[in-house]
Amino acid sequence: MPEALSFTSTPFDRLTEGERDRVAAAADLAVWPKGATIPTTPGTTNPGPTTSGGTDGAERLHVVLKGLVHELNGTEVLAAYGPGESFDVKALLGSPGTNVFVAREDTVCHLLPRETFLDLIRANPPFGAWFHQEMVERLRDLAVRQANREMTSFMMARIRQAYIHPATYVAPDCTARDAVAAMKATRSTSLLVRDGKGGPVGILSDRDLRDAVILDGAPTHSPVGPLASYSMISLEIDDFLFNALVVMTKHGIRRVVVTEGETIVGILEQVDLLGFLSNNSHIVAIRVERASDLVDLRAASAEIPTLIQALHGNGVKVQFIAEMVTALNRRIFAKLFELLAPPDLVANSCLIVMGSEGRGEQILKTDQDNGLILRDGYTCPGLDAITAEFSKGLIEFGYPPCPGGIMVNTPEWTRPLAGYRSAIHGWVHHPDESAQLNLAIFYDAAAVAGDASLLDQARDYLIDTLSSNDMFFSHFARPTLSFDTPIGLFSHLKGEQLDIKKGGIFPLVHGVRSLALEKRLTERNTIDRIHALQALNVFDATMATELKEALLALLELRLKLRLAEGDIGTQTDNLIRPDRLNRLERDQLKDSLSIVKRFKEFVTYHFHLKMF
């Protein structure tokens, strides 16, 4: 006997008893094999479903009983429908579309005739309102997709599609005057410098010449060899323009050398990249670079949430979104520091970010975790006021203060290198709960402004100071087990709502961090640490792949839900309701949490945590 349509789930729970009887009498049942296209409009061919009433399913409301259905526009998955969810309402209400519905698993659907469905909508306003609201949300989503279409084209564009300036070479003994003439003749703002004897190739910009001749007073007949930079950053011609933007943002440069194999084919200038992007949304990096005061910088920072929404809406993977946002955030922090700090403070200190920002895994703005390492013996008048303004500025930009005070405006996190070394020694040799927290976040630290060698020295000291006592690493790893992973037997999700960070992201990140610290790794990013640990045979390729996929899936799900709820500014919480996820999302969550649960067992065994 076919399984009856459930009247306990939304929106069918809004029907009266008489309306339910009518639905039960009119509903049909259809079965589609995996891979079949499901017809929803007249004239759609059907590859052979089995139905109890002989219909092909066209012009009927489809309510999924079992299985999974994807709604496709070309190759793009627009939506996934699992048990209890219905489609294609838009066609039934008179707006047939071009989207295709495909069974991704063997699928069983209840079919409700169009006439019955429309009668119920007219007779039962709460029932009809639910479907109309669903349509409004889909139309809104369609508008967002349309608005971001230009960003999509940018995401897929290759460097070869932009204008690449041909490589123009000059010799190291070329004069500054002749170099300017060469730039004018080729209408470029940079030249490549090589000696023709197999030596290194350098790049010379118009700014290099201007600074040397106008600011430093060098004669126009000076050779350009010493003025060039020989640490060129290059990208392959078939790399994505998106990557070029990330690289320019990350390194604060205006051009990259373009190669094809071992051959230099030209130079991609920032101005030409911007020309390609002239009709695309929110190029925040340029506003950051041009900011001359805190007002301009705040305006640039305010565009990041919209950029995140655009990138995610166009299918950019969460790993690349995090990379782009990390580069932008670090440029904002560096610019703010440079606007507030005198040049001698910038030269004699290192501004650092820690935690998820240090690992390059922060997307939405979270609590500040930053510090300042001062060169030993250096003092700066008014330092307290400068660091206070820095912390205040970030708060105004939307970065919440750290509840634990891990910010540059506290003495514990603004101190000389010797002070950091002393603190590190205490964290390692007196590892109470607070010390282990500080050690964990500092191990993730990355430099964003000033002299990065100061952080390098502090991290080297940390690695050298680490105990060889297994007990130390066991205590450090123990927080991996602090929170229950909310998945039970047979991959059943536990609870009406769950904390995706405590239950999934944190144990994975801290477990990997603990293994990395034990092996004295210098990598900061969790995925980079996973790869390094695999190379050391700490775990095999299968586990490495599972951990990476689980982390990215959890980060993606958290971001997707926050954006869907309108939380595009800050990471307000990490709670999700499994009953609000579609079938595909629930399966991803179950699989990811199962991997986390197995990984926690691995960490428990590796660090002998059952002994404590």
XYZ file of C-alpha atoms in Angstrom:
612
model
C 0.000 0.000 0.000
C 1.515 3.400 -0.994
C 2.674 5.545 1.895
C 0.217 8.390 2.524
C 1.132 12.051 2.273
C 2.082 13.394 5.698
C -0.174 16.123 7.073
C 2.071 16.846 10.046
C 4.703 18.796 8.088
C 4.523 22.350 6.729
C 2.489 23.496 4.813
C 0.100 20.525 4.727
C -0.478 20.829 8.467
C -2.437 24.014 7.616
C -5.164 22.097 5.758
C -8.585 21.406 7.258
C -9.790 17.835 7.736
C -11.950 18.057 4.623
C -9.081 19.446 2.553
C -6.838 16.640 3.756
C -9.391 14.074 2.611
C -9.477 15.731 -0.812
C -5.673 15.668 -1.073
C -5.515 12.023 -0.005
C -8.048 11.092 -2.684
C -6.382 13.099 -5.466
C -2.700 12.436 -4.759
C -0.814 10.005 -6.931
C 2.578 8.399 -6.394
C 5.517 8.289 -8.825
C 8.956 6.704 -8.752
C 12.012 7.945 -10.667
C 15.335 6.121 -10.856
C 18.583 7.890 -10.054
C 19.586 10.221 -12.916
C 16.085 10.570 -14.379
C 14.746 13.960 -15.448
C 11.451 14.681 -13.691
C 8.844 16.390 -15.924
C 7.021 19.323 -14.352
C 5.550 21.102 -17.399
C 3.458 19.846 -20.340
C 5.493 18.406 -23.179
C 8.433 17.412 -21.017
C 9.618 13.964 -21.965
C 9.897 11.424 -19.215
C 12.488 8.643 -19.239
C 10.151 6.188 -17.640
C 8.924 6.711 -14.096
C 6.550 4.267 -12.509
C 3.316 5.852 -11.275
C 0.298 4.393 -9.580
C -2.058 6.355 -11.811
C -0.326 6.257 -15.155
C 0.604 9.968 -15.248
C 4.020 11.330 -16.177
C 3.854 13.938 -13.418
C 3.647 17.067 -15.593
C 1.596 19.991 -14.202
C 1.467 18.507 -10.732
C 2.861 19.551 -7.388
C 5.700 17.186 -6.527
C 6.189 16.402 -2.826
C 9.272 14.293 -2.148
C 8.561 11.198 -0.073
C 11.963 9.534 -0.426
C 15.163 10.391 -2.269
C 16.787 13.622 -3.439
C 16.013 15.969 -6.348
C 18.253 18.725 -7.737
C 16.901 21.780 -9.555
C 19.365 22.676 -12.305
C 19.954 25.693 -14.520
C 22.436 24.295 -16.991
C 25.024 22.636 -14.761
C 24.381 24.909 -11.753
C 22.518 23.359 -8.830
C 19.959 25.964 -7.721
C 18.235 23.919 -5.027
C 18.014 20.453 -3.505
C 14.740 18.880 -2.367
C 14.561 16.096 0.193
C 11.706 14.305 1.980
C 8.813 16.627 2.829
C 9.892 19.345 0.373
C 7.935 20.254 -2.774
C 8.547 21.602 -6.301
C 7.847 23.190 -8.939
C 5.365 25.708 -7.529
C 6.336 28.470 -9.962
C 5.195 26.439 -12.978
C 1.901 25.555 -11.322
C 1.192 29.230 -10.620
C 1.536 30.106 -14.291
C 5.223 30.891 -14.691
C 6.863 27.820 -16.228
C 10.626 28.133 -16.263
C 13.525 26.497 -18.029
C 15.022 24.807 -14.995
C 15.325 21.030 -14.981
C 14.631 18.679 -12.070
C 16.824 15.578 -11.822
C 16.615 12.666 -9.378
C 20.011 12.373 -7.686
C 18.853 9.241 -5.871
C 16.068 6.778 -6.527
C 13.169 9.096 -5.736
C 9.523 8.699 -4.765
C 7.169 11.694 -5.008
C 3.539 12.361 -4.191
C 1.852 14.111 -7.133
C -1.009 16.534 -6.502
C -2.997 17.669 -9.583
C -2.675 21.340 -10.500
C -6.416 21.976 -10.262
C -6.590 20.537 -6.746
C -3.508 22.499 -5.692
C -4.896 25.817 -7.020
C -8.284 25.217 -5.380
C -6.575 24.672 -2.018
C -4.532 27.867 -2.396
C -7.684 29.883 -3.100
C -9.721 28.285 -0.325
C -7.048 28.194 2.392
C -5.086 31.502 2.678
C -2.487 30.197 5.204
C -1.742 27.262 2.899
C -1.455 29.532 -0.138
C 0.615 32.126 1.719
C 3.301 29.545 2.434
C 3.798 28.757 -1.257
C 3.648 32.401 -2.323
C 6.307 33.252 0.270
C 8.488 30.460 -1.100
C 8.140 31.992 -4.569
C 9.035 35.465 -3.265
C 12.184 34.086 -1.679
C 13.160 32.317 -4.892
C 12.566 35.446 -6.958
C 14.675 37.442 -4.503
C 17.423 34.855 -4.826
C 17.138 35.077 -8.608
C 17.547 38.859 -8.432
C 20.695 38.457 -6.363
C 22.068 35.969 -8.882
C 21.331 38.379 -11.722
C 22.973 41.281 -9.891
C 26.084 39.197 -9.332
C 26.332 37.758 -12.835
C 29.189 40.067 -13.738
C 31.099 38.868 -10.703
C 30.590 35.333 -11.983
C 32.242 36.205 -15.284
C 35.181 37.628 -13.384
C 35.492 34.494 -11.262
C 35.825 32.397 -14.414
C 38.057 34.780 -16.374
C 41.675 33.883 -17.074
C 44.628 36.236 -17.080
C 45.028 35.821 -20.837
C 41.609 37.468 -21.283
C 42.859 40.741 -19.780
C 45.299 43.108 -21.450
C 48.885 41.959 -20.870
C 51.645 44.439 -21.589
C 54.337 42.881 -23.786
C 57.610 42.273 -21.977
C 60.001 45.150 -22.683
C 63.585 44.529 -21.612
C 66.401 46.955 -20.859
C 69.951 46.298 -19.714
C 71.083 47.073 -16.143
C 73.281 49.890 -17.473
C 70.347 51.568 -19.247
C 69.987 55.130 -17.957
C 66.944 56.385 -16.105
C 66.272 58.803 -18.953
C 66.324 56.038 -21.566
C 64.119 53.852 -19.357
C 61.481 56.603 -19.189
C 61.662 56.929 -22.974
C 61.144 53.173 -23.326
C 58.089 53.291 -21.065
C 56.658 56.164 -23.076
C 57.255 54.361 -26.352
C 55.552 51.176 -25.158
C 52.829 52.967 -23.150
C 53.674 50.921 -20.079
C 54.508 51.735 -16.482
C 57.159 49.070 -15.999
C 60.133 47.419 -17.677
C 62.055 44.192 -17.177
C 65.774 44.457 -16.466
C 68.196 41.699 -17.522
C 71.871 41.544 -18.350
C 71.682 38.983 -21.159
C 74.175 36.716 -19.377
C 71.735 34.468 -17.565
C 71.490 36.665 -14.479
C 68.272 37.323 -12.581
C 65.488 39.313 -14.227
C 64.258 42.362 -12.347
C 61.244 44.622 -12.692
C 61.452 48.421 -12.792
C 58.365 50.594 -12.311
C 57.698 54.230 -13.077
C 57.427 54.784 -9.331
C 60.956 53.389 -8.841
C 62.268 55.928 -11.361
C 60.238 58.797 -9.944
C 61.385 58.126 -6.382
C 65.026 57.799 -7.418
C 65.217 60.905 -9.614
C 62.735 63.297 -8.015
C 62.837 62.331 -4.343
C 66.402 61.055 -4.010
C 67.964 63.391 -6.581
C 69.638 60.672 -8.665
C 71.000 61.928 -12.026
C 68.963 61.021 -15.090
C 72.010 59.198 -16.464
C 72.050 56.808 -13.467
C 71.872 53.100 -14.415
C 68.561 51.417 -13.633
C 70.004 48.061 -12.560
C 70.258 48.984 -8.860
C 66.751 50.487 -8.920
C 64.980 47.317 -10.077
C 63.404 44.701 -7.822
C 64.662 41.180 -8.386
C 62.040 39.441 -6.240
C 59.344 39.314 -8.886
C 55.952 37.748 -8.291
C 54.637 35.875 -11.308
C 51.488 34.014 -12.348
C 50.749 31.651 -15.232
C 48.821 33.098 -18.168
C 46.013 30.555 -17.694
C 45.641 31.287 -13.995
C 42.431 32.988 -12.855
C 42.193 36.784 -12.757
C 40.674 36.275 -9.323
C 44.019 34.864 -8.166
C 45.815 37.873 -9.633
C 43.583 40.155 -7.564
C 44.288 38.071 -4.440
C 48.053 38.194 -5.053
C 48.084 41.952 -5.667
C 45.977 42.512 -2.555
C 48.041 40.189 -0.390
C 51.404 41.667 -1.373
C 50.286 45.266 -1.855
C 51.662 45.395 -5.419
C 50.371 46.962 -8.624
C 51.563 44.440 -11.201
C 52.537 40.818 -11.668
C 54.759 39.178 -14.252
C 52.844 36.775 -16.505
C 54.538 33.567 -17.600
C 53.756 30.693 -19.933
C 55.839 27.799 -18.759
C 59.373 29.120 -18.322
C 58.833 32.084 -20.649
C 57.877 35.591 -19.519
C 55.111 36.798 -21.826
C 54.355 40.178 -20.284
C 53.092 42.142 -17.313
C 49.562 42.423 -15.930
C 49.062 45.897 -14.499
C 46.592 46.653 -11.744
C 44.999 49.373 -13.862
C 44.263 46.837 -16.614
C 42.861 44.375 -14.117
C 40.568 47.156 -12.891
C 39.623 47.918 -16.466
C 38.481 44.339 -16.875
C 36.550 44.701 -13.626
C 35.029 48.080 -14.461
C 31.507 46.645 -14.446
C 32.024 44.251 -11.540
C 31.078 44.763 -7.915
C 33.003 45.849 -4.832
C 36.716 45.854 -5.558
C 37.549 46.609 -1.965
C 41.299 46.282 -2.275
C 41.645 49.470 -4.268
C 39.645 51.512 -1.781
C 41.824 50.174 1.027
C 45.016 51.174 -0.766
C 43.667 54.640 -1.554
C 42.287 55.314 1.934
C 43.894 58.435 3.370
C 42.002 58.521 6.669
C 39.874 56.362 8.942
C 36.640 57.445 7.254
C 37.810 56.122 3.872
C 39.143 52.935 5.443
C 35.899 52.322 7.331
C 33.957 52.706 4.076
C 36.204 50.155 2.376
C 35.818 47.724 5.273
C 32.041 48.070 5.116
C 32.056 46.647 1.578
C 33.557 43.305 2.603
C 30.261 41.667 3.698
C 28.660 42.482 0.346
C 31.704 41.101 -1.447
C 31.431 37.887 0.587
C 27.768 37.589 -0.339
C 28.531 38.127 -4.026
C 31.361 35.603 -4.066
C 29.331 32.971 -2.243
C 26.259 33.628 -4.363
C 28.286 32.868 -7.458
C 29.568 29.550 -6.228
C 33.100 30.534 -5.217
C 34.432 27.879 -2.850
C 34.705 28.826 0.803
C 38.464 28.214 0.793
C 38.993 30.908 -1.844
C 36.556 33.299 -0.177
C 38.561 32.918 3.039
C 41.785 33.574 1.147
C 40.415 36.755 -0.408
C 38.870 38.030 2.836
C 42.068 37.251 4.756
C 44.102 39.298 2.293
C 41.658 42.212 2.527
C 41.409 42.115 6.316
C 45.176 42.117 6.687
C 45.503 45.074 4.336
C 42.860 46.922 6.379
C 44.669 46.157 9.652
C 47.995 47.198 8.146
C 46.547 50.403 6.690
C 44.892 51.318 9.989
C 48.159 50.748 11.834
C 50.081 52.842 9.304
C 47.536 55.674 9.582
C 47.783 55.740 13.389
C 51.404 54.809 14.089
C 54.468 57.000 13.446
C 56.931 55.518 10.908
C 59.495 54.639 13.582
C 56.910 52.526 15.450
C 56.008 50.674 12.244
C 59.716 50.028 11.593
C 60.390 48.800 15.137
C 57.379 46.584 15.738
C 55.332 43.792 14.232
C 51.537 43.863 14.223
C 50.167 40.322 14.434
C 46.770 38.661 14.098
C 45.997 35.352 15.764
C 43.350 32.654 15.945
C 41.174 32.135 12.854
C 42.455 35.386 11.323
C 46.033 34.194 11.745
C 45.169 30.831 10.190
C 43.484 32.572 7.256
C 40.135 30.909 7.994
C 38.032 33.883 9.064
C 35.321 35.047 6.670
C 32.673 36.933 8.628
C 34.069 39.343 11.190
C 34.698 37.773 14.597
C 36.289 38.875 17.865
C 39.620 40.635 17.512
C 42.718 38.565 18.296
C 45.752 40.786 17.717
C 48.991 41.866 19.329
C 52.105 43.995 18.857
C 55.704 42.805 19.209
C 58.172 45.640 19.903
C 61.861 45.530 19.118
C 63.866 45.110 22.327
C 65.117 48.471 23.625
C 62.657 50.510 21.559
C 60.227 52.877 23.265
C 57.459 54.884 21.622
C 55.978 57.987 23.275
C 52.190 57.768 23.431
C 52.124 54.051 22.602
C 49.130 53.363 24.850
C 47.047 55.992 23.068
C 48.014 54.589 19.644
C 47.090 51.012 20.528
C 43.839 52.185 22.131
C 42.918 54.031 18.926
C 43.781 50.952 16.866
C 41.466 48.701 18.896
C 38.741 51.356 18.843
C 39.121 51.756 15.089
C 38.640 48.038 14.461
C 35.539 48.048 16.658
C 34.129 50.901 14.569
C 34.949 48.887 11.431
C 32.787 46.040 12.729
C 35.401 43.782 14.364
C 34.065 43.078 17.887
C 36.402 43.393 20.883
C 37.865 40.190 22.279
C 36.125 39.218 25.549
C 39.441 37.823 26.790
C 41.317 41.039 26.030
C 43.598 39.539 23.361
C 44.115 42.927 21.711
C 46.919 45.442 21.252
C 45.341 47.798 23.783
C 46.277 45.448 26.650
C 49.850 45.301 28.055
C 49.923 41.503 27.839
C 49.662 41.671 24.047
C 51.807 44.746 23.374
C 55.279 44.080 24.710
C 58.926 43.772 23.579
C 60.202 40.605 21.941
C 61.903 39.671 25.220
C 58.533 39.981 26.953
C 56.934 37.635 24.431
C 59.761 35.149 24.926
C 59.199 35.278 28.675
C 55.462 34.742 28.174
C 56.073 31.815 25.803
C 58.400 30.212 28.358
C 55.643 30.490 30.956
C 52.981 29.087 28.614
C 55.135 26.034 27.901
C 56.509 25.322 31.373
C 53.457 26.316 33.439
C 50.650 25.089 31.158
C 47.454 25.972 32.977
C 44.235 26.471 31.000
C 44.907 30.162 30.273
C 48.500 29.459 29.222
C 47.431 26.745 26.795
C 44.820 29.041 25.243
C 47.435 31.766 24.750
C 49.900 29.264 23.304
C 47.286 27.935 20.882
C 46.282 31.309 19.478
C 49.886 32.552 19.309
C 50.917 29.425 17.397
C 48.445 30.612 14.722
C 49.888 34.155 14.607
C 50.642 35.903 11.306
C 52.361 39.247 10.677
C 50.323 41.961 8.948
C 52.447 45.112 9.338
C 55.876 46.231 10.468
C 58.956 44.022 10.787
C 57.821 40.406 10.295
C 61.189 39.099 11.501
C 60.124 39.925 15.068
C 57.307 37.381 14.846
C 59.655 34.894 13.175
C 62.022 35.177 16.133
C 59.186 34.708 18.625
C 57.845 31.651 16.782
C 61.340 30.166 16.517
C 61.690 30.593 20.269
C 58.330 28.876 20.779
C 59.414 25.860 18.711
C 62.796 25.682 20.477
C 61.165 25.932 23.912
C 58.576 23.191 23.402
C 58.854 20.371 25.864
C 59.678 16.863 24.721
C 57.411 15.582 27.480
C 54.448 13.673 26.032
C 52.357 14.846 28.972
C 52.631 18.454 27.762
C 51.166 17.668 24.331
C 48.467 15.478 25.861
C 47.293 18.383 28.017
C 47.484 20.729 25.017
C 45.388 18.366 22.866
C 42.765 17.633 25.513
C 40.419 20.560 24.597
C 39.764 18.660 21.348
C 37.386 16.570 23.463
C 35.833 19.491 25.368
C 32.589 19.472 23.397
C 30.348 16.611 22.378
C 30.093 15.944 18.660
C 26.316 15.990 18.094
C 25.954 12.795 16.091
C 24.785 9.468 17.440
C 24.355 5.927 16.249
C 23.525 5.481 12.572
C 24.614 9.093 11.896
C 21.610 10.547 13.705
C 21.930 14.284 14.430
C 21.388 14.978 18.126
C 19.317 17.907 19.397
C 16.950 20.492 17.912
C 19.882 22.824 17.350
C 23.615 22.301 17.464
C 26.725 24.449 17.709
C 28.632 23.765 14.514
C 31.812 25.358 15.879
C 31.959 23.504 19.192
C 30.697 20.238 17.747
C 32.653 20.200 14.507
C 34.996 23.023 13.549
C 36.862 23.527 16.839
C 37.766 19.869 17.532
C 39.016 19.466 13.982
C 41.063 22.686 14.025
C 42.510 22.161 17.507
C 43.199 18.476 16.957
C 45.181 19.296 13.820
C 46.878 22.190 15.638
C 47.929 19.850 18.462
C 49.450 17.356 16.035
C 51.194 20.190 14.166
C 52.640 21.627 17.378
C 53.921 18.208 18.409
C 55.742 17.939 15.068
C 57.064 21.536 15.355
C 55.412 22.535 12.075
C 55.554 26.172 10.955
C 52.351 26.086 8.881
C 49.450 28.186 10.186
C 46.470 27.281 8.024
C 44.626 24.113 9.070
C 44.550 22.635 5.571
C 48.263 23.372 5.119
C 48.888 21.627 8.445
C 46.848 18.620 7.301
C 48.982 18.303 4.171
C 52.200 18.652 6.181
C 51.064 16.025 8.693
C 50.201 13.654 5.867
C 53.696 14.177 4.423
C 55.102 13.138 7.819
C 52.875 10.020 7.797
C 51.007 11.122 10.908
C 47.922 9.953 9.035
C 47.282 8.602 5.545
C 45.966 10.289 2.415
C 42.410 9.082 3.032
C 42.220 10.697 6.460
C 43.858 13.868 5.152
C 41.261 14.146 2.391
C 38.392 13.450 4.792
C 39.589 16.068 7.287
C 40.006 18.696 4.585
C 36.587 18.003 3.065
C 34.888 17.957 6.467
C 36.418 21.288 7.488
C 35.480 22.981 4.218
C 31.956 21.537 4.338
C 31.403 22.798 7.895
C 32.788 26.248 7.065
C 30.652 26.370 3.922
C 27.506 25.342 5.784
C 28.085 27.881 8.555
C 28.655 30.667 6.025
C 25.640 29.684 3.933
C 23.304 29.704 6.922
C 24.610 33.028 8.243
C 24.157 34.641 4.830
C 20.673 33.160 4.491
C 19.738 34.698 7.840
C 21.081 38.080 6.775
C 24.125 37.929 9.086
C 26.608 39.262 6.558
C 28.482 41.544 8.927
C 29.733 39.555 11.885
C 29.755 35.954 13.039
C 27.007 36.300 15.638
C 26.647 32.662 16.648
C 27.317 29.141 15.445
C 23.943 27.527 16.141
C 22.119 25.711 13.362
C 18.839 23.819 13.262
C 19.140 20.539 11.329
C 15.391 20.552 10.621
C 15.863 23.711 8.543
C 18.456 22.108 6.292
C 17.610 20.456 3.017
C 18.460 16.817 2.422
C 21.807 17.543 0.791
C 22.887 19.862 3.613
C 21.824 17.377 6.275
C 23.799 14.621 4.598
C 26.879 16.853 4.362
C 26.543 17.761 8.032
C 26.154 14.129 9.077
C 29.142 13.014 7.020
C 31.325 15.852 8.303
C 30.439 15.276 11.953
C 31.059 11.553 11.541
C 34.553 12.369 10.268
C 35.113 14.725 13.204
C 33.983 12.022 15.615
C 36.449 9.505 14.136
C 39.207 12.124 14.208
C 38.587 12.769 17.897
C 39.057 9.043 18.479
C 42.343 9.248 16.567
C 43.516 12.203 18.676
C 42.450 10.400 21.851
C 44.523 7.373 20.926
C 47.503 9.380 19.633
C 47.838 11.535 22.758
C 46.682 8.831 25.236
C 43.850 11.067 26.434
C 41.948 8.215 28.092
C 44.676 8.128 30.737
C 43.543 11.497 32.145
